[in-house]
Coordinates of C-alpha atoms in Angstrom, one line a residue:
M1 CA -103.4 280.2 114.9
D2 CA -101.9 279.7 118.7
P3 CA -104.3 277.8 120.6
F4 CA -103.2 279.9 124.0
S5 CA -104.1 283.5 122.5
A6 CA -107.3 285.2 123.0
E7 CA -108.9 283.3 119.8
G8 CA -107.3 280.0 120.6
E9 CA -109.7 277.4 121.8
L10 CA -107.4 276.3 124.6
L11 CA -107.3 279.8 126.2
T12 CA -110.4 278.7 128.6
I13 CA -108.6 275.4 129.8
H14 CA -105.3 277.2 130.3
N15 CA -105.7 279.7 132.6
A16 CA -108.3 277.7 134.3
F17 CA -105.6 275.4 135.1
H18 CA -103.2 278.5 136.4
Q19 CA -105.7 280.0 138.1
G20 CA -105.7 276.2 140.3
Q21 CA -109.3 276.1 138.9
Y22 CA -108.4 272.8 138.6
Q23 CA -112.2 270.7 138.9
A24 CA -113.3 273.6 136.0
V25 CA -110.6 271.9 133.8
L26 CA -111.5 268.6 134.8
D27 CA -115.0 269.8 133.5
F28 CA -114.2 271.2 131.1
D29 CA -115.7 270.1 127.6
T30 CA -113.1 268.9 125.1
S31 CA -115.2 267.7 122.2
S32 CA -115.4 270.4 119.9
L33 CA -111.4 270.8 120.2
S34 CA -109.5 270.5 117.0
Q35 CA -107.3 267.1 116.8
S36 CA -104.2 268.9 117.2
N37 CA -105.3 270.4 121.0
I38 CA -106.4 267.1 122.2
T39 CA -103.2 265.7 124.0
T40 CA -102.8 269.2 125.1
A41 CA -105.9 269.4 126.9
R42 CA -105.9 266.1 128.1
V43 CA -102.2 266.9 130.1
L44 CA -103.6 269.7 131.3
K45 CA -106.3 267.6 132.7
L46 CA -104.3 264.9 134.2
R47 CA -102.4 267.6 135.9
A48 CA -105.5 268.7 137.1
Q49 CA -106.6 265.4 138.3
I50 CA -103.1 265.2 140.1
A51 CA -103.3 268.2 141.9
N52 CA -106.5 267.5 143.4
G53 CA -104.8 264.4 144.7
D54 CA -106.5 261.9 142.8
V55 CA -102.9 260.3 141.4
Q56 CA -104.0 256.6 140.9
G57 CA -106.8 257.5 138.9
A58 CA -104.8 259.7 136.4
L59 CA -102.4 257.0 136.3
A60 CA -105.5 254.4 136.0
S61 CA -107.0 256.5 133.2
I62 CA -103.7 256.4 131.1
E63 CA -102.5 252.3 132.0
K64 CA -102.6 252.1 128.2
E65 CA -101.2 255.3 126.3
K66 CA -98.2 255.6 124.6
G67 CA -96.3 258.7 123.7
P68 CA -93.9 261.1 125.2
D69 CA -97.0 263.4 126.7
F70 CA -97.9 260.7 129.1
D71 CA -94.9 259.3 129.9
A72 CA -94.1 262.7 131.2
V73 CA -97.3 262.2 133.2
R74 CA -96.5 259.3 134.5
A75 CA -93.0 260.4 136.1
F76 CA -94.5 263.7 137.1
A77 CA -97.6 260.9 138.5
Q78 CA -94.8 259.2 140.6
H79 CA -92.8 262.2 141.9
S80 CA -96.3 263.3 142.9
K81 CA -96.2 260.3 145.1
G82 CA -93.0 260.3 146.5
E83 CA -91.4 258.3 144.3
T84 CA -89.0 260.4 143.1
S85 CA -86.4 258.0 142.2
T86 CA -88.0 256.5 140.1
A87 CA -89.4 259.6 137.8
E88 CA -86.3 261.3 138.3
K89 CA -84.7 257.8 136.0
Q90 CA -87.9 258.2 133.9
I91 CA -87.9 261.8 133.0
E92 CA -83.8 261.4 131.7
Q93 CA -84.4 258.6 129.7
L94 CA -87.7 261.2 128.0
V95 CA -85.1 264.1 127.8
E96 CA -82.7 262.2 126.3
K97 CA -84.7 260.9 123.4
F98 CA -87.9 263.5 123.6
S99 CA -86.1 267.0 125.2
E100 CA -87.8 268.9 121.8
N101 CA -91.7 267.7 123.3
A102 CA -93.8 270.8 125.6
T103 CA -95.0 268.3 128.2
V104 CA -91.7 266.8 128.7
Q105 CA -89.7 270.1 128.7
I106 CA -92.4 271.6 131.1
L107 CA -93.0 268.2 133.9
G108 CA -89.3 267.3 133.0
G109 CA -88.2 270.4 134.6
I110 CA -90.1 271.1 137.7
V111 CA -89.3 267.4 138.8
L112 CA -85.6 267.8 138.2
Q113 CA -86.0 271.4 140.1
A114 CA -87.3 269.6 142.9
A115 CA -84.7 267.1 142.9
G116 CA -82.1 269.8 143.1
R117 CA -81.1 269.6 139.7
T118 CA -81.8 273.5 138.5
E119 CA -78.7 273.6 135.6
E120 CA -80.3 270.6 134.4
A121 CA -84.1 272.0 134.8
L122 CA -83.2 275.4 133.1
S123 CA -81.4 273.5 130.0
L124 CA -84.4 271.2 130.0
L125 CA -86.6 274.2 129.8
S126 CA -84.5 276.8 127.7
K127 CA -85.4 274.1 124.7
H128 CA -89.0 275.6 124.4
Q129 CA -90.4 277.4 121.6
G130 CA -92.4 280.2 123.0
N131 CA -93.8 277.9 125.8
L132 CA -95.5 280.3 128.5
E133 CA -95.6 278.4 131.0
A134 CA -91.9 276.8 130.2
I135 CA -91.1 280.6 130.9
A136 CA -93.5 280.9 134.5
I137 CA -91.2 278.0 135.9
I138 CA -87.5 279.5 134.4
T139 CA -89.0 282.6 136.3
Q140 CA -89.2 280.5 139.7
I141 CA -86.6 278.9 139.3
H142 CA -84.2 282.0 139.0
L143 CA -86.3 283.6 142.0
Q144 CA -85.9 280.3 144.1
Q145 CA -81.7 281.2 143.0
N146 CA -82.0 285.1 144.5
R147 CA -81.9 286.2 141.1
T148 CA -84.6 288.6 140.5
D149 CA -82.4 290.1 137.8
L150 CA -82.9 286.8 135.9
A151 CA -86.4 286.7 136.3
H152 CA -87.6 290.1 135.9
K153 CA -85.4 289.9 132.2
E154 CA -87.3 286.8 131.3
V155 CA -90.5 287.9 131.9
S156 CA -89.6 290.9 130.1
A157 CA -88.8 289.3 127.3
A158 CA -91.9 287.4 127.5
R159 CA -94.3 290.9 127.7
K160 CA -93.5 291.9 124.2
W161 CA -94.9 289.0 122.5
A162 CA -97.2 288.0 125.4
Q163 CA -98.6 291.3 127.0
D164 CA -102.6 290.3 127.7
S165 CA -101.4 286.4 128.6
L166 CA -102.2 286.0 132.3
L167 CA -99.4 284.0 132.7
V168 CA -96.8 286.8 131.8
N169 CA -99.4 288.9 134.3
I170 CA -98.7 286.6 137.1
A171 CA -94.9 285.8 136.4
E172 CA -94.8 289.4 136.5
S173 CA -96.6 289.6 140.0
W174 CA -93.9 286.6 141.6
V175 CA -91.2 289.0 140.5
G176 CA -92.9 292.1 141.9
T177 CA -93.3 290.5 145.3
R178 CA -89.7 290.0 145.4
V179 CA -89.0 293.2 144.1
G180 CA -90.7 295.1 146.7
G181 CA -91.6 298.6 146.7
E182 CA -94.5 299.8 144.7
S183 CA -94.5 296.5 142.8
Y184 CA -96.0 295.4 145.7
Q185 CA -99.6 297.0 145.3
S186 CA -99.1 296.2 141.3
A187 CA -98.8 292.7 142.5
F188 CA -101.9 292.8 144.7
Y189 CA -104.4 294.1 142.0
V190 CA -103.4 291.2 140.3
F191 CA -104.1 288.4 142.4
E192 CA -106.6 290.6 143.7
E193 CA -108.6 290.3 140.2
M194 CA -108.2 286.8 140.1
A195 CA -109.4 285.7 143.5
Q196 CA -112.0 288.2 144.0
T197 CA -113.8 287.7 140.7
P198 CA -116.4 284.2 140.8
S199 CA -115.5 282.9 137.1
S200 CA -111.6 283.2 138.1
T201 CA -111.4 282.7 142.0
S202 CA -109.5 279.5 143.9
A203 CA -107.8 278.7 147.2
K204 CA -104.6 278.8 144.9
S205 CA -105.3 282.7 143.5
L206 CA -106.4 283.8 147.7
V207 CA -103.3 282.9 148.8
A208 CA -100.8 285.1 145.9
Q209 CA -104.0 287.7 147.5
A210 CA -103.1 286.9 150.7
I211 CA -99.4 286.9 150.5
T212 CA -99.5 290.5 148.8
E213 CA -101.7 292.1 151.6
L214 CA -98.9 290.6 154.2
H215 CA -96.0 292.2 152.4
L216 CA -98.1 295.4 151.9
G217 CA -98.7 295.1 155.9
R218 CA -102.7 295.1 155.9
L219 CA -102.9 292.0 158.4
P220 CA -106.4 291.5 158.6
E221 CA -107.3 291.5 155.1
A222 CA -104.4 288.7 154.8
E223 CA -106.4 287.2 156.9
A224 CA -110.3 287.2 155.6
A225 CA -108.4 286.1 152.3
L226 CA -106.9 282.9 154.2
N227 CA -110.0 282.4 155.9
Q228 CA -111.7 281.6 152.9
A229 CA -109.2 280.0 151.2
L230 CA -109.0 278.0 155.0
Q231 CA -112.9 277.0 153.7
Q232 CA -111.8 275.7 150.8
H233 CA -109.6 273.8 151.9
Q234 CA -111.6 272.1 154.6
Q235 CA -114.0 271.6 151.9
Q236 CA -111.4 269.8 149.9
Q237 CA -110.4 267.5 152.7
Q238 CA -113.8 266.2 152.9
Q239 CA -113.9 265.6 149.7
Q240 CA -110.3 263.9 150.4
Q241 CA -108.6 265.6 148.1
K242 CA -105.6 267.5 148.1
N243 CA -104.5 270.8 146.8
D244 CA -102.1 273.5 146.4
D245 CA -105.0 275.0 149.5
V246 CA -102.0 273.3 151.9
E247 CA -100.3 276.5 151.0
A248 CA -103.2 278.5 152.6
V249 CA -102.1 276.2 155.8
A250 CA -98.2 277.6 155.3
N251 CA -99.4 281.0 155.2
A252 CA -101.5 280.7 157.6
V253 CA -98.9 279.5 160.3
V254 CA -97.0 283.0 158.9
L255 CA -100.5 285.3 159.4
A256 CA -101.2 283.8 163.0
T257 CA -97.2 284.5 164.1
L258 CA -97.3 287.8 162.6
M259 CA -100.2 288.3 165.0
G260 CA -99.5 287.1 168.2
K261 CA -101.4 284.1 167.6
R262 CA -99.4 281.4 169.4
E263 CA -102.5 278.6 169.5
E264 CA -103.9 279.0 165.9
Q265 CA -100.2 278.5 165.1
E266 CA -99.6 275.4 166.7
R267 CA -102.8 274.3 165.1
Y268 CA -101.9 274.9 161.3
L269 CA -98.1 273.8 161.9
K270 CA -100.1 270.3 163.2
E271 CA -101.8 270.0 159.5
L272 CA -98.9 271.1 157.5
R273 CA -97.2 267.6 156.1
G274 CA -94.1 266.8 157.2
G275 CA -91.7 267.6 153.9
H276 CA -93.7 270.7 153.4
A277 CA -90.6 273.9 152.3
L278 CA -92.0 275.7 155.4
L279 CA -91.4 272.8 158.2
V280 CA -88.3 271.9 156.4
D281 CA -87.0 275.7 156.5
L282 CA -88.1 276.2 160.5
E283 CA -86.8 272.8 161.1
E284 CA -83.0 274.2 159.4
K285 CA -83.3 277.5 161.3
G286 CA -84.0 275.4 164.8
R287 CA -80.5 273.5 163.9
A288 CA -78.3 276.2 163.2
F289 CA -80.3 278.6 165.8
D290 CA -79.3 275.6 168.7
A291 CA -75.3 275.3 166.8
A292 CA -75.2 279.6 167.2
A293 CA -76.1 278.9 170.9
G294 CA -74.3 276.5 171.4
K295 CA -71.3 278.2 170.7
Y296 CA -72.5 281.1 174.0
A297 CA -73.6 278.2 176.7
A298 CA -73.3 279.4 180.1
K299 CA -69.5 277.4 181.3
V300 CA -70.2 276.1 185.0
A301 CA -66.9 275.5 186.9
S302 CA -66.4 272.1 188.0

């Protein structure tokens, strides 16, 4: 039986992870799991621990563990700490020996893509044997490449054999958000259900809902969803946790800009960490603007 199917014993922890409910993943009872699924569940718990900001705790808990799954987690943890060169070298070594291992494929693909090694990431991820997370990451990569056609093809193929999968619904909604038009509304329905259902809500799903609201031009509704996500962000800061809620802050910058709230925009910009994609993009566009403006600068006669 597929452990991630509707009848599988990993479905609950798997869905919780991809909904951004990292504490629920950490609290998941694995005592009744079959031996063949213990490592997979452990890896999800470790990834949730890393996502919550406890990288050192995750590393300490597997200090004596051996095997490609835990080695891949160690590399991913190093990457999360900003030790990207070390992480890449570790992943390279794992790929040479264990490219058929699902954890190596997933975490290796993430690390390689983050390093700009897209073709290597896709090559590794393409080795998967019906792994929906690998398909979701491949979809994300194609969207980053502005290859919506390839992303749509990837999701459509998965839909044929994983019709009721939450992860396929999410990936399909990512594509819909890029395609636009009526697809915005379809994506909204998926993310709204996740965000507003008590058993599945999280900062991650609230941000996703807010993004679709932004695309649909519903700014007050987007603001309401982001405010909920930001409340969770503040609670997690108090608990010294760092999570995907930083995306709530990034999208709050966008929303404040659209609504003309300059003070809020500047406040949220200060909350973002230096390496965030939004800040990098703003800096690149600022340099491009200055370069373009310099070509048309008024010349003062001497």
